[in-house]
mmCIF file of C-alpha atoms and ligand atoms in Angstrom:
data_model
loop_
_atom_site.group_PDB
_atom_site.id
_atom_site.type_symbol
_atom_site.label_atom_id
_atom_site.label_comp_id
_atom_site.label_asym_id
_atom_site.label_seq_id
_atom_site.Cartn_x
_atom_site.Cartn_y
_atom_site.Cartn_z
ATOM 1 C CA MET A 12 0.000 0.000 0.000
ATOM 2 C CA ALA A 13 1.233 3.477 -0.821
ATOM 3 C CA SER A 14 1.892 6.528 1.337
ATOM 4 C CA ILE A 15 -0.129 9.391 -0.112
ATOM 5 C CA GLY A 16 -0.419 13.126 0.641
ATOM 6 C CA PHE A 17 -3.776 14.573 -0.491
ATOM 7 C CA ILE A 18 -4.352 18.331 -0.938
ATOM 8 C CA GLY A 19 -7.802 19.839 -1.580
ATOM 9 C CA LEU A 20 -10.623 18.094 0.290
ATOM 10 C CA GLY A 21 -13.686 19.779 -1.205
ATOM 11 C CA ASN A 22 -16.761 18.206 -2.793
ATOM 12 C CA MET A 23 -14.594 15.917 -4.902
ATOM 13 C CA GLY A 24 -11.307 15.604 -3.010
ATOM 14 C CA GLY A 25 -12.907 14.739 0.361
ATOM 15 C CA PRO A 26 -14.632 11.545 -0.784
ATOM 16 C CA MET A 27 -11.689 10.638 -3.075
ATOM 17 C CA ALA A 28 -9.266 10.775 -0.134
ATOM 18 C CA ALA A 29 -11.729 8.733 1.954
ATOM 19 C CA ASN A 30 -11.776 6.036 -0.743
ATOM 20 C CA LEU A 31 -7.969 5.859 -0.670
ATOM 21 C CA VAL A 32 -8.133 5.251 3.080
ATOM 22 C CA LYS A 33 -10.817 2.598 2.525
ATOM 23 C CA ALA A 34 -8.550 0.825 0.044
ATOM 24 C CA GLY A 35 -5.874 0.542 2.750
ATOM 25 C CA HIS A 36 -3.498 3.328 1.690
ATOM 26 C CA ASN A 37 -1.709 5.441 4.280
ATOM 27 C CA VAL A 38 -3.189 8.911 3.616
ATOM 28 C CA LYS A 39 -2.139 12.328 4.988
ATOM 29 C CA VAL A 40 -4.507 15.194 4.168
ATOM 30 C CA PHE A 41 -4.483 18.992 3.993
ATOM 31 C CA ASP A 42 -7.016 21.693 3.090
ATOM 32 C CA LEU A 43 -7.295 25.402 3.927
ATOM 33 C CA VAL A 44 -10.754 24.706 5.416
ATOM 34 C CA PRO A 45 -10.418 22.828 8.756
ATOM 35 C CA GLU A 46 -13.953 21.331 8.562
ATOM 36 C CA ASN A 47 -13.064 19.648 5.257
ATOM 37 C CA VAL A 48 -9.969 18.124 6.891
ATOM 38 C CA ALA A 49 -11.972 16.919 9.916
ATOM 39 C CA LYS A 50 -14.441 14.997 7.716
ATOM 40 C CA VAL A 51 -11.673 12.916 6.124
ATOM 41 C CA VAL A 52 -9.730 12.480 9.375
ATOM 42 C CA ASP A 53 -12.946 10.965 10.793
ATOM 43 C CA LYS A 54 -12.662 8.335 8.064
ATOM 44 C CA GLY A 55 -9.116 7.353 9.091
ATOM 45 C CA ALA A 56 -6.802 9.821 7.291
ATOM 46 C CA HIS A 57 -3.959 11.592 9.136
ATOM 47 C CA LYS A 58 -4.094 15.376 9.526
ATOM 48 C CA ALA A 59 -1.104 17.311 8.164
ATOM 49 C CA ASP A 60 -0.221 20.688 9.683
ATOM 50 C CA SER A 61 0.577 22.450 6.417
ATOM 51 C CA ALA A 62 0.835 21.960 2.659
ATOM 52 C CA ALA A 63 4.582 21.376 3.110
ATOM 53 C CA ASP A 64 3.907 18.739 5.780
ATOM 54 C CA VAL A 65 1.349 16.850 3.662
ATOM 55 C CA VAL A 66 3.844 16.235 0.834
ATOM 56 C CA THR A 67 6.816 15.319 3.062
ATOM 57 C CA ASP A 68 7.919 11.661 3.032
ATOM 58 C CA VAL A 69 5.139 10.321 0.802
ATOM 59 C CA ASP A 70 5.379 8.329 -2.441
ATOM 60 C CA PHE A 71 2.396 10.029 -4.078
ATOM 61 C CA VAL A 72 0.958 13.546 -3.839
ATOM 62 C CA ILE A 73 -2.595 14.011 -5.145
ATOM 63 C CA SER A 74 -4.124 17.465 -5.629
ATOM 64 C CA MET A 75 -7.803 18.287 -6.238
ATOM 65 C CA LEU A 76 -7.947 22.076 -6.392
ATOM 66 C CA PRO A 77 -10.262 24.645 -7.993
ATOM 67 C CA ALA A 78 -8.145 26.010 -10.876
ATOM 68 C CA GLY A 79 -4.746 26.240 -12.604
ATOM 69 C CA LYS A 80 -3.600 29.221 -10.514
ATOM 70 C CA HIS A 81 -3.981 27.185 -7.281
ATOM 71 C CA VAL A 82 -2.075 24.219 -8.722
ATOM 72 C CA LYS A 83 0.730 26.451 -10.070
ATOM 73 C CA SER A 84 1.038 28.424 -6.848
ATOM 74 C CA LEU A 85 1.371 25.222 -4.835
ATOM 75 C CA PHE A 86 3.863 23.408 -7.034
ATOM 76 C CA VAL A 87 5.699 26.051 -9.074
ATOM 77 C CA SER A 88 5.832 29.364 -7.165
ATOM 78 C CA GLU A 89 8.678 30.488 -4.887
ATOM 79 C CA GLN A 90 6.593 29.748 -1.790
ATOM 80 C CA GLY A 91 5.497 26.408 -3.293
ATOM 81 C CA ILE A 92 5.918 23.008 -1.721
ATOM 82 C CA SER A 93 7.925 21.198 -4.406
ATOM 83 C CA ALA A 94 11.137 21.394 -2.391
ATOM 84 C CA HIS A 95 9.483 19.266 0.308
ATOM 85 C CA ILE A 96 8.541 16.429 -2.061
ATOM 86 C CA LYS A 97 11.079 13.608 -2.103
ATOM 87 C CA LYS A 98 12.903 12.766 -5.340
ATOM 88 C CA GLY A 99 11.324 9.825 -7.150
ATOM 89 C CA ALA A 100 7.854 10.578 -5.763
ATOM 90 C CA MET A 101 4.905 11.175 -8.096
ATOM 91 C CA VAL A 102 2.455 14.088 -8.215
ATOM 92 C CA ILE A 103 -1.020 13.348 -9.622
ATOM 93 C CA ASP A 104 -3.076 16.475 -10.254
ATOM 94 C CA SER A 105 -6.764 15.612 -10.665
ATOM 95 C CA SER A 106 -8.030 19.206 -10.751
ATOM 96 C CA THR A 107 -9.605 20.398 -14.014
ATOM 97 C CA ILE A 108 -7.159 23.053 -15.252
ATOM 98 C CA ASP A 109 -5.807 24.382 -18.552
ATOM 99 C CA ALA A 110 -3.388 22.099 -20.379
ATOM 100 C CA ALA A 111 -0.722 24.852 -20.495
ATOM 101 C CA SER A 112 -0.615 25.058 -16.683
ATOM 102 C CA ALA A 113 -0.448 21.254 -16.439
ATOM 103 C CA LYS A 114 2.599 21.323 -18.731
ATOM 104 C CA VAL A 115 4.311 24.082 -16.710
ATOM 105 C CA VAL A 116 3.776 22.116 -13.477
ATOM 106 C CA GLY A 117 4.930 18.892 -15.160
ATOM 107 C CA GLU A 118 8.135 20.490 -16.497
ATOM 108 C CA HIS A 119 8.987 22.060 -13.152
ATOM 109 C CA LEU A 120 8.471 18.839 -11.187
ATOM 110 C CA THR A 121 10.332 16.747 -13.754
ATOM 111 C CA SER A 122 13.317 19.102 -13.383
ATOM 112 C CA LEU A 123 13.317 18.192 -9.667
ATOM 113 C CA ASP A 124 13.190 14.408 -10.373
ATOM 114 C CA ILE A 125 9.553 14.227 -9.330
ATOM 115 C CA SER A 126 7.239 12.512 -11.812
ATOM 116 C CA PHE A 127 3.928 14.072 -12.811
ATOM 117 C CA VAL A 128 0.656 13.107 -14.477
ATOM 118 C CA ASP A 129 -2.440 15.226 -15.037
ATOM 119 C CA ALA A 130 -5.479 13.084 -14.237
ATOM 120 C CA PRO A 131 -8.721 15.101 -14.422
ATOM 121 C CA VAL A 132 -11.927 13.237 -13.734
ATOM 122 C CA SER A 133 -15.459 12.917 -14.920
ATOM 123 C CA GLY A 134 -18.277 11.413 -12.894
ATOM 124 C CA GLY A 135 -18.995 14.272 -10.480
ATOM 125 C CA VAL A 136 -19.546 14.126 -6.740
ATOM 126 C CA ALA A 137 -21.546 10.873 -6.953
ATOM 127 C CA GLY A 138 -18.631 9.238 -8.791
ATOM 128 C CA ALA A 139 -16.164 10.572 -6.201
ATOM 129 C CA GLN A 140 -18.276 9.195 -3.361
ATOM 130 C CA GLY A 141 -18.901 5.831 -4.997
ATOM 131 C CA GLY A 142 -15.306 5.368 -6.201
ATOM 132 C CA THR A 143 -16.558 5.145 -9.794
ATOM 133 C CA LEU A 144 -14.829 8.175 -11.351
ATOM 134 C CA THR A 145 -13.355 8.122 -14.832
ATOM 135 C CA PHE A 146 -9.727 9.338 -14.816
ATOM 136 C CA ILE A 147 -8.281 10.770 -18.031
ATOM 137 C CA VAL A 148 -4.525 10.672 -17.635
ATOM 138 C CA GLY A 149 -1.755 12.606 -19.390
ATOM 139 C CA GLY A 150 1.853 11.463 -18.946
ATOM 140 C CA SER A 151 4.400 8.885 -20.108
ATOM 141 C CA ASP A 152 3.530 5.158 -20.319
ATOM 142 C CA GLU A 153 5.760 4.492 -17.327
ATOM 143 C CA HIS A 154 4.106 7.180 -15.204
ATOM 144 C CA PHE A 155 0.601 6.130 -16.285
ATOM 145 C CA ASN A 156 1.322 2.556 -15.146
ATOM 146 C CA LYS A 157 2.682 3.823 -11.840
ATOM 147 C CA ALA A 158 -0.377 6.045 -11.174
ATOM 148 C CA LYS A 159 -2.995 3.484 -12.256
ATOM 149 C CA PRO A 160 -3.158 1.275 -9.116
ATOM 150 C CA VAL A 161 -3.630 4.375 -6.943
ATOM 151 C CA LEU A 162 -6.317 5.811 -9.230
ATOM 152 C CA GLU A 163 -8.149 2.472 -9.227
ATOM 153 C CA ALA A 164 -8.988 3.005 -5.545
ATOM 154 C CA MET A 165 -11.010 6.078 -6.584
ATOM 155 C CA GLY A 166 -12.275 5.242 -10.061
ATOM 156 C CA LYS A 167 -13.617 2.609 -12.400
ATOM 157 C CA ASN A 168 -12.252 3.650 -15.803
ATOM 158 C CA ILE A 169 -8.667 4.844 -16.133
ATOM 159 C CA PHE A 170 -7.754 6.151 -19.612
ATOM 160 C CA HIS A 171 -4.335 7.094 -20.919
ATOM 161 C CA ALA A 172 -4.946 10.085 -23.226
ATOM 162 C CA GLY A 173 -1.315 10.882 -24.182
ATOM 163 C CA ASP A 174 1.542 12.997 -22.821
ATOM 164 C CA ILE A 175 1.378 15.552 -19.983
ATOM 165 C CA GLY A 176 -1.588 17.896 -20.606
ATOM 166 C CA ALA A 177 -3.458 15.399 -22.820
ATOM 167 C CA GLY A 178 -5.734 14.371 -19.942
ATOM 168 C CA GLN A 179 -6.927 17.972 -19.619
ATOM 169 C CA VAL A 180 -7.406 18.369 -23.382
ATOM 170 C CA ALA A 181 -9.444 15.141 -23.680
ATOM 171 C CA LYS A 182 -11.605 16.142 -20.746
ATOM 172 C CA ILE A 183 -12.503 19.580 -22.128
ATOM 173 C CA CYS A 184 -13.136 18.169 -25.628
ATOM 174 C CA ASN A 185 -15.674 15.831 -24.007
ATOM 175 C CA ASN A 186 -17.289 18.531 -21.882
ATOM 176 C CA MET A 187 -17.498 20.988 -24.780
ATOM 177 C CA LEU A 188 -19.304 18.312 -26.803
ATOM 178 C CA LEU A 189 -21.575 17.564 -23.839
ATOM 179 C CA ALA A 190 -22.562 21.253 -23.574
ATOM 180 C CA ILE A 191 -23.271 21.391 -27.314
ATOM 181 C CA LEU A 192 -25.386 18.205 -27.165
ATOM 182 C CA MET A 193 -27.322 19.415 -24.116
ATOM 183 C CA THR A 194 -28.009 22.770 -25.763
ATOM 184 C CA GLY A 195 -29.093 21.205 -29.068
ATOM 185 C CA THR A 196 -31.285 18.600 -27.385
ATOM 186 C CA SER A 197 -32.973 21.294 -25.269
ATOM 187 C CA GLU A 198 -33.579 23.470 -28.335
ATOM 188 C CA ALA A 199 -35.195 20.613 -30.306
ATOM 189 C CA LEU A 200 -37.392 19.506 -27.384
ATOM 190 C CA GLN A 201 -38.571 23.064 -26.698
ATOM 191 C CA MET A 202 -39.546 23.634 -30.326
ATOM 192 C CA GLY A 203 -41.536 20.389 -30.368
ATOM 193 C CA ILE A 204 -43.277 21.355 -27.132
ATOM 194 C CA LYS A 205 -44.221 24.777 -28.603
ATOM 195 C CA TYR A 206 -45.975 22.850 -31.392
ATOM 196 C CA GLY A 207 -47.908 20.880 -28.783
ATOM 197 C CA LEU A 208 -45.923 17.635 -28.882
ATOM 198 C CA ASP A 209 -45.585 15.528 -25.774
ATOM 199 C CA PRO A 210 -41.866 15.725 -24.816
ATOM 200 C CA LYS A 211 -41.846 12.028 -23.887
ATOM 201 C CA VAL A 212 -43.263 10.995 -27.269
ATOM 202 C CA LEU A 213 -40.862 13.351 -29.068
ATOM 203 C CA SER A 214 -37.926 11.961 -27.028
ATOM 204 C CA ASP A 215 -38.943 8.373 -27.909
ATOM 205 C CA ILE A 216 -39.095 9.280 -31.605
ATOM 206 C CA MET A 217 -35.693 11.008 -31.601
ATOM 207 C CA LEU A 218 -34.171 8.138 -29.599
ATOM 208 C CA GLN A 219 -35.048 5.770 -32.442
ATOM 209 C CA SER A 220 -33.865 8.299 -35.037
ATOM 210 C CA SER A 221 -30.650 10.050 -35.947
ATOM 211 C CA GLY A 222 -30.935 12.673 -33.181
ATOM 212 C CA ARG A 223 -30.226 10.043 -30.523
ATOM 213 C CA ASN A 224 -27.557 11.116 -28.043
ATOM 214 C CA TRP A 225 -26.485 10.673 -24.400
ATOM 215 C CA THR A 226 -28.277 13.770 -23.063
ATOM 216 C CA LEU A 227 -31.580 12.721 -24.659
ATOM 217 C CA GLU A 228 -31.277 9.088 -23.598
ATOM 218 C CA LEU A 229 -29.841 9.244 -20.080
ATOM 219 C CA TYR A 230 -30.045 12.871 -18.904
ATOM 220 C CA ASN A 231 -33.167 14.272 -20.570
ATOM 221 C CA PRO A 232 -33.352 18.028 -19.785
ATOM 222 C CA CYS A 233 -37.180 18.175 -19.913
ATOM 223 C CA PRO A 234 -38.764 17.562 -16.484
ATOM 224 C CA ASP A 235 -40.581 14.250 -15.974
ATOM 225 C CA VAL A 236 -39.462 12.511 -19.159
ATOM 226 C CA LEU A 237 -36.999 10.407 -17.133
ATOM 227 C CA PRO A 238 -37.140 9.632 -13.407
ATOM 228 C CA ASN A 239 -34.174 10.379 -11.124
ATOM 229 C CA VAL A 240 -32.428 12.893 -13.392
ATOM 230 C CA PRO A 241 -31.803 16.495 -12.238
ATOM 231 C CA SER A 242 -34.504 17.934 -14.575
ATOM 232 C CA SER A 243 -37.129 15.851 -12.738
ATOM 233 C CA LYS A 244 -35.830 17.078 -9.365
ATOM 234 C CA GLY A 245 -35.943 20.853 -9.883
ATOM 235 C CA TYR A 246 -32.509 20.785 -11.599
ATOM 236 C CA GLU A 247 -30.876 20.054 -8.224
ATOM 237 C CA GLY A 248 -27.770 17.834 -7.917
ATOM 238 C CA GLY A 249 -25.856 16.701 -11.004
ATOM 239 C CA PHE A 250 -23.237 18.902 -12.685
ATOM 240 C CA MET A 251 -23.451 22.609 -11.849
ATOM 241 C CA VAL A 252 -23.901 25.303 -14.521
ATOM 242 C CA ASP A 253 -20.900 27.200 -13.089
ATOM 243 C CA LEU A 254 -18.643 24.143 -13.465
ATOM 244 C CA MET A 255 -19.766 23.720 -17.075
ATOM 245 C CA LYS A 256 -19.101 27.450 -17.595
ATOM 246 C CA LYS A 257 -15.586 26.963 -16.192
ATOM 247 C CA ASP A 258 -14.911 23.977 -18.497
ATOM 248 C CA LEU A 259 -16.181 25.890 -21.542
ATOM 249 C CA GLY A 260 -13.827 28.749 -20.621
ATOM 250 C CA LEU A 261 -10.942 26.240 -20.591
ATOM 251 C CA ALA A 262 -12.159 24.815 -23.913
ATOM 252 C CA MET A 263 -12.145 28.274 -25.525
ATOM 253 C CA GLU A 264 -8.641 28.938 -24.145
ATOM 254 C CA ALA A 265 -7.453 25.664 -25.666
ATOM 255 C CA ALA A 266 -9.182 26.522 -28.954
ATOM 256 C CA ASN A 267 -7.356 29.868 -29.093
ATOM 257 C CA GLN A 268 -4.000 28.291 -28.319
ATOM 258 C CA SER A 269 -4.432 25.573 -30.949
ATOM 259 C CA GLN A 270 -6.157 27.919 -33.456
ATOM 260 C CA SER A 271 -9.096 25.510 -33.643
ATOM 261 C CA MET A 272 -12.483 26.490 -35.076
ATOM 262 C CA THR A 273 -15.036 25.975 -32.281
ATOM 263 C CA PRO A 274 -18.108 28.071 -33.175
ATOM 264 C CA MET A 275 -20.524 25.631 -31.536
ATOM 265 C CA GLY A 276 -18.455 25.549 -28.351
ATOM 266 C CA ALA A 277 -18.319 29.371 -28.310
ATOM 267 C CA LEU A 278 -22.096 29.589 -28.626
ATOM 268 C CA ALA A 279 -22.581 27.033 -25.853
ATOM 269 C CA GLN A 280 -20.189 29.069 -23.666
ATOM 270 C CA ASN A 281 -22.236 32.193 -24.355
ATOM 271 C CA LEU A 282 -25.498 30.477 -23.404
ATOM 272 C CA TYR A 283 -24.054 29.024 -20.182
ATOM 273 C CA GLN A 284 -22.705 32.482 -19.257
ATOM 274 C CA ILE A 285 -26.212 33.924 -19.677
ATOM 275 C CA LEU A 286 -27.709 31.099 -17.597
ATOM 276 C CA SER A 287 -25.181 31.716 -14.829
ATOM 277 C CA ALA A 288 -25.796 35.502 -14.930
ATOM 278 C CA GLN A 289 -29.506 34.781 -14.458
ATOM 279 C CA GLY A 290 -28.674 33.244 -11.068
ATOM 280 C CA GLN A 291 -28.746 29.592 -12.161
ATOM 281 C CA GLY A 292 -25.048 28.912 -11.447
ATOM 282 C CA ASN A 293 -25.783 26.323 -8.757
ATOM 283 C CA LYS A 294 -28.393 24.439 -10.795
ATOM 284 C CA ASP A 295 -27.669 21.391 -12.917
ATOM 285 C CA PHE A 296 -26.396 22.152 -16.422
ATOM 286 C CA SER A 297 -29.509 20.588 -18.027
ATOM 287 C CA SER A 298 -31.390 23.725 -16.835
ATOM 288 C CA ILE A 299 -30.259 25.295 -20.127
ATOM 289 C CA PHE A 300 -33.592 23.756 -21.234
ATOM 290 C CA GLN A 301 -35.414 26.487 -19.278
ATOM 291 C CA LEU A 302 -33.389 29.284 -20.903
ATOM 292 C CA LEU A 303 -34.224 27.934 -24.351
ATOM 293 C CA GLY A 304 -37.913 27.677 -23.451
ATOM 294 C CA GLN A 305 -38.294 31.442 -23.411
ATOM 295 C CA THR A 306 -40.411 32.839 -26.241
ATOM 296 C CA LYS A 307 -38.634 34.740 -29.009
ATOM 297 C CA HIS A 308 -40.222 38.166 -29.688
HETATM 298 P P1 NAD B 30 -14.294 22.537 -4.144
HETATM 299 O O1 NAD B 30 -14.286 24.013 -4.250
HETATM 300 O O2 NAD B 30 -15.427 21.856 -3.436
HETATM 301 O O3 NAD B 30 -12.920 22.032 -3.427
HETATM 302 C C1 NAD B 30 -11.671 22.623 -3.614
HETATM 303 C C2 NAD B 30 -10.926 22.518 -2.281
HETATM 304 O O4 NAD B 30 -9.596 22.981 -2.450
HETATM 305 C C3 NAD B 30 -11.562 23.371 -1.180
HETATM 306 O O5 NAD B 30 -11.821 22.551 -0.049
HETATM 307 C C4 NAD B 30 -10.482 24.424 -0.890
HETATM 308 O O6 NAD B 30 -10.463 24.831 0.468
HETATM 309 C C5 NAD B 30 -9.229 23.670 -1.276
HETATM 310 N N1 NAD B 30 -8.077 24.530 -1.553
HETATM 311 C C6 NAD B 30 -7.984 25.582 -2.402
HETATM 312 N N2 NAD B 30 -6.735 26.083 -2.418
HETATM 313 C C7 NAD B 30 -6.001 25.317 -1.554
HETATM 314 C C8 NAD B 30 -4.646 25.318 -1.138
HETATM 315 N N3 NAD B 30 -3.771 26.215 -1.592
HETATM 316 N N4 NAD B 30 -4.249 24.380 -0.249
HETATM 317 C C9 NAD B 30 -5.124 23.463 0.225
HETATM 318 N N5 NAD B 30 -6.429 23.403 -0.141
HETATM 319 C C10 NAD B 30 -6.860 24.320 -1.008
HETATM 320 O O7 NAD B 30 -14.154 21.988 -5.646
HETATM 321 P P2 NAD B 30 -14.537 20.520 -6.184
HETATM 322 O O8 NAD B 30 -15.957 20.508 -6.627
HETATM 323 O O9 NAD B 30 -14.050 19.506 -5.208
HETATM 324 O O10 NAD B 30 -13.660 20.495 -7.520
HETATM 325 C C11 NAD B 30 -12.244 20.296 -7.493
HETATM 326 C C12 NAD B 30 -11.759 20.180 -8.932
HETATM 327 O O11 NAD B 30 -12.437 19.094 -9.565
HETATM 328 C C13 NAD B 30 -12.036 21.421 -9.797
HETATM 329 O O12 NAD B 30 -10.939 21.637 -10.617
HETATM 330 C C14 NAD B 30 -13.292 21.032 -10.575
HETATM 331 O O13 NAD B 30 -13.382 21.712 -11.813
HETATM 332 C C15 NAD B 30 -13.062 19.546 -10.773
HETATM 333 N N6 NAD B 30 -14.284 18.750 -10.968
HETATM 334 C C16 NAD B 30 -15.387 18.959 -10.185
HETATM 335 C C17 NAD B 30 -16.530 18.183 -10.399
HETATM 336 C C18 NAD B 30 -17.766 18.369 -9.545
HETATM 337 O O14 NAD B 30 -18.822 17.840 -9.914
HETATM 338 N N7 NAD B 30 -17.686 19.054 -8.414
HETATM 339 C C19 NAD B 30 -16.554 17.225 -11.429
HETATM 340 C C20 NAD B 30 -15.399 17.008 -12.183
HETATM 341 C C21 NAD B 30 -14.268 17.797 -11.945
#
C-alpha cells in the first residue's frame, strides 16, 4: 500500500481521499478549510499541519484544487511546496485546469526528479463518493502505469490520453461536446413542445432516429421525461452550470492556443454564461432547457 499526501478536500477531493483510506493506503490530508480536513480524518486519514507537511515523506501527492492558478502556486511558485517532495515521488493532479498550466507544473516537477501526471476526472460528486470516477490521464507510459493502481482506488475507468496535458485536453473536448449536445437537445425539445408535442413521445421518436444522443437518452433536460435525473428534481444535484461554464472557458482557451475552429463551443459558452448571470449557477447544467424555453419576440 502506498503513502499518499492529499491536498484539496472539497466536494470531490474529500470523498476521493476517503476512498484511498478505505482501500488501505496510508493517507495524509491537507485543506485550507479545517472542517473539510476533519471529515476525512474521521474516516481514518492523518491530519497534516501544512501543505509542506502533507507532501513530506510520501510516495504520491494528489491534488484536487479549484483552478490552474492554485495548482501552479502550490507546485511552481517560490513559496510552493515542491522542495518538500522527495525525489522519485509522483504528483497526480486531478483538478480540471488548462493544459498549459499542467505542462508548466509537469516540467517544473520533472526538473526536480519528481514525476507528474495530469489526471482530471469525470463522474462528479456521486462518482467521487462511490469510487466510480473516470480518470483521463496525461503522462508517459511508465508514469501512467505507476499512477494506475492508486487511481483504481477512486475510479472505475482509467484512460491514458497521451503525454502531460493530454488528460486535460481530452476532458474539455468531451465537456465541450456535452454542452453542445445538451443545448441542441434542449432546443429541439422546446420547439416540439411549442408545437404541442408531448416531450416524452418526441424523445422516444428522436431516440429511435438520428438525433439520438447521451443527453436525450440518459439525462433528458425536460422535467418528468426520465425519473431520477436532475430535470425531474428541480434541476438540483448533477453537474453545476458554473462548473460547465468553467470547463467551456478552458475549452475556448485551448481553442485559441491551438487555433481551432469551435463556433458551436463558443455559442454554448455564451449560453451558459447567460444562464449563470440569471442566477442559475448552482443548478444542474440541463437547466439550459429552461433558458431555451423562453419565447422569441
Ligand atoms: P471545491 O471548491 O469543493 O474544493 C476545492 C478545495 O480545495 C476546497 O476545499 C479548498 O479549500 C481547497 N483549496 C484551495 N486552495 C487550496 C490550497 N492552496 N491548499 C489546500 N487546499 C486548497 O471543488 P470541487 O468541486 O471539489 O472540484 C475540485 C476540482 O475538480 C475542480 O478543478 C473542478 O473543476 C473539478 N471537478 C469537479 C466536479 C464536480 O462535480 N464538483 C466534477 C469534475 C471535476
